[in-house]
mmCIF file of C-alpha atoms in Angstrom:
data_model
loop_
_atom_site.group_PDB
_atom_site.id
_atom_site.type_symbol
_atom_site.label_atom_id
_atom_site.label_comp_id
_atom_site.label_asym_id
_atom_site.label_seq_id
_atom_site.Cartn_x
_atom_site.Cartn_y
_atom_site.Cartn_z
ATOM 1 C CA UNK A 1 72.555 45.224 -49.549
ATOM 2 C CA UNK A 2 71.897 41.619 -50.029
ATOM 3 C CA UNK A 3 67.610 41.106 -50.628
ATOM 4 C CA UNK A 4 65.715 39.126 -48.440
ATOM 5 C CA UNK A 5 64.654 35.925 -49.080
ATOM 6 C CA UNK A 6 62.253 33.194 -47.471
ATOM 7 C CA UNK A 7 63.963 30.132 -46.474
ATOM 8 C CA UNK A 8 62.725 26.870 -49.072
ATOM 9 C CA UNK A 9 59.665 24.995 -47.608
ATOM 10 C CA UNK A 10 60.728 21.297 -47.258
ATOM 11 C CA UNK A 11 57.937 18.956 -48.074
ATOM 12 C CA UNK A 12 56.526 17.640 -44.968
ATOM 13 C CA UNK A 13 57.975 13.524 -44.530
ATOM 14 C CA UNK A 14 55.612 10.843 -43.477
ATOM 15 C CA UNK A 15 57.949 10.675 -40.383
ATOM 16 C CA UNK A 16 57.230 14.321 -39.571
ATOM 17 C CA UNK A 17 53.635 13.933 -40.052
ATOM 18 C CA UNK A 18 53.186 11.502 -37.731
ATOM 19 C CA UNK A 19 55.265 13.454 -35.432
ATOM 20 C CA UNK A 20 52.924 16.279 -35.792
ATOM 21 C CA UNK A 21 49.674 14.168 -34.887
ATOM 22 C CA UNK A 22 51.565 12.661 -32.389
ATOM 23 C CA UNK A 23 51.703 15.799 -30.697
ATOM 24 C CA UNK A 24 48.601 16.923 -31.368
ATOM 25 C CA UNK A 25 46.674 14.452 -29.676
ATOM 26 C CA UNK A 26 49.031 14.395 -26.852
ATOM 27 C CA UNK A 27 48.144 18.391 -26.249
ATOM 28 C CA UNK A 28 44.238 17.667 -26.811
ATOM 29 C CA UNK A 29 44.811 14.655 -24.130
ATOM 30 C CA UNK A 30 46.758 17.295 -22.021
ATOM 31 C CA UNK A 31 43.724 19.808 -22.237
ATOM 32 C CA UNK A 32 41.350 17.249 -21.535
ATOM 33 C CA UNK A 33 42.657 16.402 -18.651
ATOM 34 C CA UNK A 34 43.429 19.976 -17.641
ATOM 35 C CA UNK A 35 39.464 20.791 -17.832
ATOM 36 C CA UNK A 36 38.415 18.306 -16.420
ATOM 37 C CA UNK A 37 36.394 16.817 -19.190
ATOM 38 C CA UNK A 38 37.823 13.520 -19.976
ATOM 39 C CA UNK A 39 38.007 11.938 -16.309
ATOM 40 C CA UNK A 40 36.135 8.650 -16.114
ATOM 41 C CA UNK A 41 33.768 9.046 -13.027
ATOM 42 C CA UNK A 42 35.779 7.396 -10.352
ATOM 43 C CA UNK A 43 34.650 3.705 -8.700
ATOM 44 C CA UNK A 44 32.943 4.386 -5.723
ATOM 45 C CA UNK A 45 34.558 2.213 -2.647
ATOM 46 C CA UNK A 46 32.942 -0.335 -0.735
ATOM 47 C CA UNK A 47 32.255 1.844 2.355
ATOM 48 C CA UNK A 48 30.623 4.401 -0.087
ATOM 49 C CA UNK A 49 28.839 1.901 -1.922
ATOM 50 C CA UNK A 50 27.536 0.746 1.511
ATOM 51 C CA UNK A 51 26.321 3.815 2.682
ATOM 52 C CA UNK A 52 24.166 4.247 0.051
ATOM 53 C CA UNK A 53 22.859 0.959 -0.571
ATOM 54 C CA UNK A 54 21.666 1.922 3.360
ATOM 55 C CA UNK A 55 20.056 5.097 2.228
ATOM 56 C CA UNK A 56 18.282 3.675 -0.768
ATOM 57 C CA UNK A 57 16.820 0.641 1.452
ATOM 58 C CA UNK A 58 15.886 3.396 4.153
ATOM 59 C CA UNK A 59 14.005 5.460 1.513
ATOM 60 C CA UNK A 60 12.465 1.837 -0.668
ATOM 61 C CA UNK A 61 11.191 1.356 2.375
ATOM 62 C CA UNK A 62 9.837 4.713 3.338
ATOM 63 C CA UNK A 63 8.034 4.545 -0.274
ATOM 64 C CA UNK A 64 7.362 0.781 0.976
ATOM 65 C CA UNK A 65 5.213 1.779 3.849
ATOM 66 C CA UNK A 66 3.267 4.616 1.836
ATOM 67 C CA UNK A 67 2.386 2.186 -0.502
ATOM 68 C CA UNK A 68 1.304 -0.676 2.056
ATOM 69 C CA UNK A 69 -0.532 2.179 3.587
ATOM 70 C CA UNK A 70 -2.353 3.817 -0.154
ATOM 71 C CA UNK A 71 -3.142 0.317 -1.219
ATOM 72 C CA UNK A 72 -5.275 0.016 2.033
ATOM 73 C CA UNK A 73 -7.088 2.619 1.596
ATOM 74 C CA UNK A 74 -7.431 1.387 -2.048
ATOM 75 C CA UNK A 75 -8.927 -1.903 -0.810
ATOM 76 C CA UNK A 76 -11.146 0.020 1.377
ATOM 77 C CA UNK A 77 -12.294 2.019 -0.922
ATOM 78 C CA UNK A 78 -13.161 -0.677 -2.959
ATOM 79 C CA UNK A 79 -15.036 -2.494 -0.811
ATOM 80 C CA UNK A 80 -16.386 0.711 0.037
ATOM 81 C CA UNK A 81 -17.591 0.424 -3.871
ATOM 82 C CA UNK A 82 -18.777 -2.498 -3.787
ATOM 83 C CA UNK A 83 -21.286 -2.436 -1.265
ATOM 84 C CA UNK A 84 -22.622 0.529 -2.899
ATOM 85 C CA UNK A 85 -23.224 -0.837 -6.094
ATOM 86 C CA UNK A 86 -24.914 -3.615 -4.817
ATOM 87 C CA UNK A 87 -26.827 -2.012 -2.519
ATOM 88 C CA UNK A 88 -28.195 0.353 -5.681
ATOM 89 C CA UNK A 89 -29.428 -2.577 -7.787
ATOM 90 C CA UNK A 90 -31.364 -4.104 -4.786
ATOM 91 C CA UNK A 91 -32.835 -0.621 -4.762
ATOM 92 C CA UNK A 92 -33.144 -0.905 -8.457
ATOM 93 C CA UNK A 93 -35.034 -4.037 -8.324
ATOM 94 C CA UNK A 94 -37.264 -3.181 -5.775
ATOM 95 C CA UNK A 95 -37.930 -0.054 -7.674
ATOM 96 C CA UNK A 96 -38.913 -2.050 -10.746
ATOM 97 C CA UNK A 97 -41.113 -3.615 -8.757
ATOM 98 C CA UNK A 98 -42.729 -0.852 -7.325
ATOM 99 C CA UNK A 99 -42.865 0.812 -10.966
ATOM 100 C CA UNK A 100 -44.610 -2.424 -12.517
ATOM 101 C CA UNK A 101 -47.221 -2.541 -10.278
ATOM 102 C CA UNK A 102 -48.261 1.384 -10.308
ATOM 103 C CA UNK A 103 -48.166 0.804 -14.171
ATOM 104 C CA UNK A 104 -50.799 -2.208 -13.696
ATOM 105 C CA UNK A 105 -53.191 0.308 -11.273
ATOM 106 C CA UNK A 106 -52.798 3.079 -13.707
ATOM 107 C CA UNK A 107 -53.756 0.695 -17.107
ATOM 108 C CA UNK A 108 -56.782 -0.600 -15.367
ATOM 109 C CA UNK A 109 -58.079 2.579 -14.580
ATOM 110 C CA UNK A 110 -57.882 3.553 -17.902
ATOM 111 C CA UNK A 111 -59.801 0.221 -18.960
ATOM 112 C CA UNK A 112 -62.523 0.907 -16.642
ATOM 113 C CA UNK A 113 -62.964 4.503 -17.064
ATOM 114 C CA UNK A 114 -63.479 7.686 -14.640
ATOM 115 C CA UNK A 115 -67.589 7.764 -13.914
ATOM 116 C CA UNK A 116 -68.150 10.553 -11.260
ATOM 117 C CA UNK A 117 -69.393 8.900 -8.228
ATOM 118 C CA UNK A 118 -73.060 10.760 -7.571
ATOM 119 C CA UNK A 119 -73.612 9.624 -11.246
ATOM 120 C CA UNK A 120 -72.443 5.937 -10.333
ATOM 121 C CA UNK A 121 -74.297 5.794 -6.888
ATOM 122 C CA UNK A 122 -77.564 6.934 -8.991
ATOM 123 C CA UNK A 123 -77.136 4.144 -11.650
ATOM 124 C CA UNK A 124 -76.230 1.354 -9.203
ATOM 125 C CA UNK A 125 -78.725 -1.589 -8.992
ATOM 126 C CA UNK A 126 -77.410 -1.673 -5.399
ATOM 127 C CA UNK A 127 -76.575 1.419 -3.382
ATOM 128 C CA UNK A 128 -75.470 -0.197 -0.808
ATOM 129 C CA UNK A 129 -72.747 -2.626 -2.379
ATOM 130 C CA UNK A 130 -71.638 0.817 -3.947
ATOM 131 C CA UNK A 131 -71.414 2.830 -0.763
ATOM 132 C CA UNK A 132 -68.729 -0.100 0.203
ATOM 133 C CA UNK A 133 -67.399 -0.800 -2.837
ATOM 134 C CA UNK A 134 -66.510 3.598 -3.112
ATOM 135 C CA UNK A 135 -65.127 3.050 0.708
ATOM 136 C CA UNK A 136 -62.609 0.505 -0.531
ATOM 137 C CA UNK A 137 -61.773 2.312 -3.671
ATOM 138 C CA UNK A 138 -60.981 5.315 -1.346
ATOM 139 C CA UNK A 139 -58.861 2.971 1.027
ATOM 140 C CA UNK A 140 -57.161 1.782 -2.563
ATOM 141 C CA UNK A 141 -56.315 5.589 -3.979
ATOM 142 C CA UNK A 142 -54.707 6.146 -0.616
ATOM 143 C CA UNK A 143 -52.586 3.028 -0.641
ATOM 144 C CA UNK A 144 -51.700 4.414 -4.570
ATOM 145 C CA UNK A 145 -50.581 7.599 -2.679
ATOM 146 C CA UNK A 146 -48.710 6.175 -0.630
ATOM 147 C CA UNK A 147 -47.188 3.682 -3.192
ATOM 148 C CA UNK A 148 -46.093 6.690 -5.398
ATOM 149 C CA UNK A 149 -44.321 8.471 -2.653
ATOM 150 C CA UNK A 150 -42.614 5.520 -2.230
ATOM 151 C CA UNK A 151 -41.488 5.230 -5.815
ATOM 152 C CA UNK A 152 -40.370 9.050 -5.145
ATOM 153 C CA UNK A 153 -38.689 7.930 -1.767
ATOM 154 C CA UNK A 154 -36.631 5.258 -3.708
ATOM 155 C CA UNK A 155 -35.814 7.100 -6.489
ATOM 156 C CA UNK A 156 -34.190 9.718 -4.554
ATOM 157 C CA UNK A 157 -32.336 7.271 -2.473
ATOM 158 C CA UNK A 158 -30.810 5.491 -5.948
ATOM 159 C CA UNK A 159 -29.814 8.908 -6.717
ATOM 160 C CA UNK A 160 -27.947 9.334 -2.905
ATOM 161 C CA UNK A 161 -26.354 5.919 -3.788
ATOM 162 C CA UNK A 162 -24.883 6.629 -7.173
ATOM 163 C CA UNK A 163 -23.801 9.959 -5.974
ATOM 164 C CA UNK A 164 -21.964 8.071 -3.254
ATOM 165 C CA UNK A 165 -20.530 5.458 -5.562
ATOM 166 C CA UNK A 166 -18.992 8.232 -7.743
ATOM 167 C CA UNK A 167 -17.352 9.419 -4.893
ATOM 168 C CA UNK A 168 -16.082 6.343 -4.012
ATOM 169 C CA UNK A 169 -14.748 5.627 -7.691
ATOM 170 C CA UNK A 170 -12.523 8.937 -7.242
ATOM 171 C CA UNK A 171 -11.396 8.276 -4.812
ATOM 172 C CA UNK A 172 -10.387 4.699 -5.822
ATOM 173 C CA UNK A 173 -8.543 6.122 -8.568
ATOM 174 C CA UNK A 174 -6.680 8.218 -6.246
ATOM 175 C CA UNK A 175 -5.053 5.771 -4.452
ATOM 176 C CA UNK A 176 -4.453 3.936 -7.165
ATOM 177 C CA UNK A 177 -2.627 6.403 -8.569
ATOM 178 C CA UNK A 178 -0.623 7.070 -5.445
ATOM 179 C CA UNK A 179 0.344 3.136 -5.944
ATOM 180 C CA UNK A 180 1.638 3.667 -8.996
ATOM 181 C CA UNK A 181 3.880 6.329 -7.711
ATOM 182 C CA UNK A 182 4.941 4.909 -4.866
ATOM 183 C CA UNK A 183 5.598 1.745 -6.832
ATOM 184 C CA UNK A 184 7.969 3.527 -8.909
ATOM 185 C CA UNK A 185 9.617 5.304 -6.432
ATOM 186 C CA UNK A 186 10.588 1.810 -4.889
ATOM 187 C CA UNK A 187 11.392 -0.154 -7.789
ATOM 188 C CA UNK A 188 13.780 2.557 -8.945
ATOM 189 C CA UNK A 189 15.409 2.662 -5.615
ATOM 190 C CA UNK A 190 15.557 -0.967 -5.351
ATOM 191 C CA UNK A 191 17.073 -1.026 -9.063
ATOM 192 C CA UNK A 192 19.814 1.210 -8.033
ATOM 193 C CA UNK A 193 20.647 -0.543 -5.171
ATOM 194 C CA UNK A 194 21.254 -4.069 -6.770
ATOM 195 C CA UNK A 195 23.371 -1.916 -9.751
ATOM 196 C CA UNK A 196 25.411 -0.552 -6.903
ATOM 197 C CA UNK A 197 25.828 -3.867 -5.197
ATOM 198 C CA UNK A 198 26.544 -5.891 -8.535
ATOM 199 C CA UNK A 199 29.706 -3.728 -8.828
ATOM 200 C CA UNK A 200 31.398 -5.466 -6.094
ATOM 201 C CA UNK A 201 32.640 -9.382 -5.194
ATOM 202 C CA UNK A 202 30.651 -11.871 -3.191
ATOM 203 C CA UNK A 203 32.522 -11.014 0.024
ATOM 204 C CA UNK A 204 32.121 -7.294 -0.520
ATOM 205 C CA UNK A 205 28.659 -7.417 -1.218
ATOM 206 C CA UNK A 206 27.992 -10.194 1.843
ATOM 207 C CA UNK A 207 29.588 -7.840 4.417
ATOM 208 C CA UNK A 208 27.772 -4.929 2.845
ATOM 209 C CA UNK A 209 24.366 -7.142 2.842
ATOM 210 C CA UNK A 210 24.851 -9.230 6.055
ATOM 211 C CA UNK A 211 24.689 -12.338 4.543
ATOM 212 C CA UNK A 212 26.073 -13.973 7.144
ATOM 213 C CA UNK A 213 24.498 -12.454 10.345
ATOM 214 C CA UNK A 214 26.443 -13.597 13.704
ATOM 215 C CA UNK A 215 22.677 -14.331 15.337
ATOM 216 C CA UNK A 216 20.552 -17.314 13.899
ATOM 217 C CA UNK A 217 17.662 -19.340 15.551
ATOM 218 C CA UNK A 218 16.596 -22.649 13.740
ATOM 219 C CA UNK A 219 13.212 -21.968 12.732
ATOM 220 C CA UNK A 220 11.652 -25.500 13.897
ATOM 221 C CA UNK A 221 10.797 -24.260 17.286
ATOM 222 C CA UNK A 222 7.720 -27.385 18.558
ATOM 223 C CA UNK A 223 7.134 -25.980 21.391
ATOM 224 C CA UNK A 224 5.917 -22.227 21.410
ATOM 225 C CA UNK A 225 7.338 -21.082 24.709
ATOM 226 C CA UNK A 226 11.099 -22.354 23.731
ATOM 227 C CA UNK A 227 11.296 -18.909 21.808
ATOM 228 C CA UNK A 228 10.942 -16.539 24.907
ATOM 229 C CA UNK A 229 13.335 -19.002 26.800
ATOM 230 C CA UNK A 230 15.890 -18.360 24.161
ATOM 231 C CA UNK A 231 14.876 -14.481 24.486
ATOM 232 C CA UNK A 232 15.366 -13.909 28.255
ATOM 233 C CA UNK A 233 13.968 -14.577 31.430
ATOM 234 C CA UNK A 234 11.755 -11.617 31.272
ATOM 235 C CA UNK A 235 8.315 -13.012 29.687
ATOM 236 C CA UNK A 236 5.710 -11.888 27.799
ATOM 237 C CA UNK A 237 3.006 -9.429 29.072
ATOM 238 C CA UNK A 238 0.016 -11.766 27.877
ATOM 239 C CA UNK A 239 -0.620 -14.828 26.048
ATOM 240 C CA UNK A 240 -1.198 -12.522 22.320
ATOM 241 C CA UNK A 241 2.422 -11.488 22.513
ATOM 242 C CA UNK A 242 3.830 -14.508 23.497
ATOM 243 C CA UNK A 243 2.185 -16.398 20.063
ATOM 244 C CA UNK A 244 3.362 -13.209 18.381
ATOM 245 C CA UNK A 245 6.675 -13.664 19.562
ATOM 246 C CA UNK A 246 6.743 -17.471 18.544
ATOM 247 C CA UNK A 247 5.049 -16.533 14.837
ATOM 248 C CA UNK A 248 7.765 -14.130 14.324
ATOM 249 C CA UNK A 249 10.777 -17.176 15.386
ATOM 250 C CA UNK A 250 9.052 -19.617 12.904
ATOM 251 C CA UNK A 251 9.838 -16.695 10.287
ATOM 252 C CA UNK A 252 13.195 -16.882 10.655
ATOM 253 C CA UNK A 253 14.541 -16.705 7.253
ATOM 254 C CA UNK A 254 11.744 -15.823 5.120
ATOM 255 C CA UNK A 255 12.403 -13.441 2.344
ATOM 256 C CA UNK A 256 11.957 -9.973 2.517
ATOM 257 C CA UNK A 257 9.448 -9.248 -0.797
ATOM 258 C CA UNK A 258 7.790 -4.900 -0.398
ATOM 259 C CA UNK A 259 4.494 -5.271 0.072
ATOM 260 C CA UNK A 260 4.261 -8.737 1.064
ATOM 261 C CA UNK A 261 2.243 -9.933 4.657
ATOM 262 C CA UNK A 262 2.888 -13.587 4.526
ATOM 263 C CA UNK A 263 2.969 -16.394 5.299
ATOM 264 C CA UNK A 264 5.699 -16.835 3.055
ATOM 265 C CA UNK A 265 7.348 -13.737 2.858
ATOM 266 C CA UNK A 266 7.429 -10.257 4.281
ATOM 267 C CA UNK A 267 8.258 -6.439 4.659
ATOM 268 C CA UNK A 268 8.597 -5.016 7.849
ATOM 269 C CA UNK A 269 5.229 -4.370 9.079
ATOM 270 C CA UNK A 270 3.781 -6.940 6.993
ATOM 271 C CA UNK A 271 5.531 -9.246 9.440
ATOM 272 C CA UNK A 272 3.938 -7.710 12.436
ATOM 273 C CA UNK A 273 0.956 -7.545 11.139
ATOM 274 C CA UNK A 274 0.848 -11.462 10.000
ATOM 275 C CA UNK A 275 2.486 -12.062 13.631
ATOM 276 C CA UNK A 276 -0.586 -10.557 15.407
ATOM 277 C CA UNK A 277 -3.096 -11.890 13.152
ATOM 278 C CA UNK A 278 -1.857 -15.237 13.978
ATOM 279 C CA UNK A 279 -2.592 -14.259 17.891
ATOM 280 C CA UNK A 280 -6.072 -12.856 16.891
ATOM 281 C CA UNK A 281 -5.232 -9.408 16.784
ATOM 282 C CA UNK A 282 -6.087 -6.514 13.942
ATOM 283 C CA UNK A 283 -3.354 -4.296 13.548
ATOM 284 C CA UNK A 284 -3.473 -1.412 10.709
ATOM 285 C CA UNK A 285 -1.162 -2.221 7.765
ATOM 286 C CA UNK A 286 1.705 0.326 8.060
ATOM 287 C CA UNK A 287 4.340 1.053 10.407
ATOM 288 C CA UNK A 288 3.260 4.830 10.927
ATOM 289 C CA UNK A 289 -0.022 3.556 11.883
ATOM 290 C CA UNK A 290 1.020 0.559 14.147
ATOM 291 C CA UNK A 291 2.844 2.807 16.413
ATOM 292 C CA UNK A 292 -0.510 4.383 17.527
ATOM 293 C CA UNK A 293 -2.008 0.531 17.940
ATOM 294 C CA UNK A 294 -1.583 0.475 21.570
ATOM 295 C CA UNK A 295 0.392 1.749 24.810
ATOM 296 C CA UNK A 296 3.236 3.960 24.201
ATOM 297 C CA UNK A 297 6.684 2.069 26.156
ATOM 298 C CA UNK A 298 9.717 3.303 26.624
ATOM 299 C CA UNK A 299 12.688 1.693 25.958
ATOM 300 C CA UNK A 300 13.927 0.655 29.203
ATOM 301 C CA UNK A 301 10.261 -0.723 29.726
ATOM 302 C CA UNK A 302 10.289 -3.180 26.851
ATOM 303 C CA UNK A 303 8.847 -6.875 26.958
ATOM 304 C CA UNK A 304 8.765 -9.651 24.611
ATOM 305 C CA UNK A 305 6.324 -8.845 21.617
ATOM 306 C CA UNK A 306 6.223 -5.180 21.483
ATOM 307 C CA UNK A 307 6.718 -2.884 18.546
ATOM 308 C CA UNK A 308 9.652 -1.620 18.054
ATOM 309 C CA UNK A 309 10.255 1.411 15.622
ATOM 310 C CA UNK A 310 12.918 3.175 13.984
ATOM 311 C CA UNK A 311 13.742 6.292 11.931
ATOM 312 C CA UNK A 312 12.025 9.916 12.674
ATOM 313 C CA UNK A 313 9.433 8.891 9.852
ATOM 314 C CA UNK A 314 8.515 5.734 11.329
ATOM 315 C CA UNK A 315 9.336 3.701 8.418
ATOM 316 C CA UNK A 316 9.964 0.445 10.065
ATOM 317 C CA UNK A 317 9.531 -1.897 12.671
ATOM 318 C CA UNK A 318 10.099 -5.060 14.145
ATOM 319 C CA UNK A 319 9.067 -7.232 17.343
ATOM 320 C CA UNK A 320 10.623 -7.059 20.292
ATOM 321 C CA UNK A 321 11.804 -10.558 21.670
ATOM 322 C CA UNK A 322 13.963 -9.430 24.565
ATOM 323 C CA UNK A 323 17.770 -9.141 25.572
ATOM 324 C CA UNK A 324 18.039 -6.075 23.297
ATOM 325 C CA UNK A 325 17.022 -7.660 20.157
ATOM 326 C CA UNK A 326 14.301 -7.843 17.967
ATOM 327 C CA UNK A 327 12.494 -9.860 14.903
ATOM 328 C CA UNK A 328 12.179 -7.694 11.530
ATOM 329 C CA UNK A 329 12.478 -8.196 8.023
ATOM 330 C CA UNK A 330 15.273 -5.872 7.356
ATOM 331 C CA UNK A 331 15.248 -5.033 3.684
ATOM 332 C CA UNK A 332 15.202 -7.289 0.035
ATOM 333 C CA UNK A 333 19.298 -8.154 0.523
ATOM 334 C CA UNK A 334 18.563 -10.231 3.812
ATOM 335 C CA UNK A 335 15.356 -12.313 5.182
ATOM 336 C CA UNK A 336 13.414 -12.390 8.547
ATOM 337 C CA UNK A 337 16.376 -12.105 11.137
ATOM 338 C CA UNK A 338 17.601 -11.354 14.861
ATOM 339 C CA UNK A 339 18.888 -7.672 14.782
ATOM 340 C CA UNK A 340 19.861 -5.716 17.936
ATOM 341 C CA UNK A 341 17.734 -3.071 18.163
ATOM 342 C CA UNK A 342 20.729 -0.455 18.537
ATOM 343 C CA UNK A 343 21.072 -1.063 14.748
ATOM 344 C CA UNK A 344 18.958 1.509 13.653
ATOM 345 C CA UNK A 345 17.685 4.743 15.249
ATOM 346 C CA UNK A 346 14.875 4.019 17.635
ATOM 347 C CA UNK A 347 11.558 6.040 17.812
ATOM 348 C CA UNK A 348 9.327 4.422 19.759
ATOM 349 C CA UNK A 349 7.219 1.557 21.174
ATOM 350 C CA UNK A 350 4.211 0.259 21.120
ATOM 351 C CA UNK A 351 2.272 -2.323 23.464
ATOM 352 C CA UNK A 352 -0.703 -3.608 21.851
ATOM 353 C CA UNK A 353 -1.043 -6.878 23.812
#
């Protein structure tokens, strides 16, 4: 019976080495790809990349309008503030006042002493001249009376105000802290959005953008009425919208900066705000607030210079300048333009003029 042997181990070539690591790497490659693991995330296309450069606009300017709308109440509150604190030093002052001169009364009764008055009528060379002089010290204790419930009066009042003030500084920091998140929401959003667009050419990222919008009005209108002309025949329901109307055409191509009112550049209800002020009309700051400035319209019933609104949040708006189309600032990838208002999901209308 013959005995069993191993086979003789060759030594191991540099050619079969290399064979070996060869294959090695190509069955780690192979599981790789098997799991999953080793995929490069895939290049979004342009119509994806599109999409949600749309999104991230709709929600920077969602964010856009809460902070238009927190910075307000910011502003009011500081001028809120304001008054307060200066309204507690006049107090202040007049206090001091008030103060100095009950310290003056109270030193020069000390100086003169307290003599009981049956002793000073019997030692007074002249009664009578005492009789009046005790009548007008009487009249004088009563106006100290009164002066010292004053002081009291005012005192309590300085307290009201400072109470008030620290109320007011809360409340300030508050909303400025509500900036500061709001401001971060849209800057991050905005950042996103130019990373996204940066990915693809000039002519991708000008049909994605609108660069190149089909509707353009030169924005040297002279005369004022040439606007609604170019509108429609249908004019505007008072002489506020029409300038409205007209301030919004002489934006024509103004950039679109968040937060911005003019009279350079604008966000969306910054420009209808600036566009009303210029016809000498208040309207609140935001675009959920302007859309309870005036008269509900519908949308069959709209004329030159009303609001127009979009999105079930009411995060923007524009002004309406007839034949179906509008005047908004759209987003930070195009300036003040002509947009049909189909463009965006409508939610309402204002008159407020």
């Amino acid at each position: 019976m013959a005995a069993h042997r191993k086979p003789p181990q060759r030594p191991l070539t540099g050619h079969t080495v290399r064979t070996a690591a060869t294959l090695a790497l190509a069955g780690a490659a192979a599981a790789t790809c098997f799991d999953g693991t080793g995929h490069a995330d895939p290049q979004p296309t342009p119509a994806q990349v599109k999409a949600r450069v749309a999104a991230l606009y709709r929600e920077a300017e969602a964010a856009t309008e809460k902070y238009d709308g927190a910075k307000e109440e910011a502003d009011a509150a500081q001028r809120r503030l304001s008054a307060l604190q200066d309204e507690t030093a006049r107090r202040q002052q007049r206090l001091n006042t008030a103060r100095n001169a009950l310290g003056s009364i109270a030193a020069a009764q000390y100086r003169d002493g307290a003599i009981a008055p049956a002793w000073q009528l019997a030692l007074s060379s002249d009664p009578n001249r005492y009789l009046e002089g005790a009548a007008l010290a009487e009249r004088a204790g009563d106006r100290q009376a009164a002066a010292v419930s004053r002081v009291g009066r005012q005192l309590r009042e300085i307290e009201r105000l400072r109470g008030a003030a620290r109320v007011e500084v809360n409340s300030l920091r508050s909303r400025q802290a509500e900036l500061r998140r709001q401001k971060k929401t849209v800057t991050a959003k905005l950042d996103e959005a130019r990373r996204l667009l940066a990915r693809l050419s000039p002519r991708q990222r000008g049909e994605i953008t609108g660069a190149a919008p089909a509707e353009r009005v030169s924005r040297s209108a002279a005369d004022p009425r040439e606007p609604l002309e170019r509108a429609g025949s249908v004019p505007a329901p008072s002489g506020r919208a029409a300038v409205a109307v007209a301030y919004a055409y002489g934006k024509l191509g103004s950039p679109y900066v968040w937060g911005a009112t003019g009279p350079h550049a604008f966000d969306c209800s910054g420009l209808v705000q600036a566009a009303y002020r210029a016809a000498g009309l208040s309207l609140p700051r935001t675009s959920y607030a302007q859309i309870n400035a005036g008269r509900r319209v519908s949308r069959s019933e709209l004329l030159p210079g009303d609001l127009v609104f979009f999105y079930s949040g009411i995060s923007h708006v524009g002004i309406y300048v007839g034949g179906g189309r509008m005047i908004h600032a759209p987003n930070p990838s195009a300036p003040v333009r002509l947009a049909p208002i189909d463009q965006m999901p409508f939610a309402g209308a204002t008159r407020v003029a």
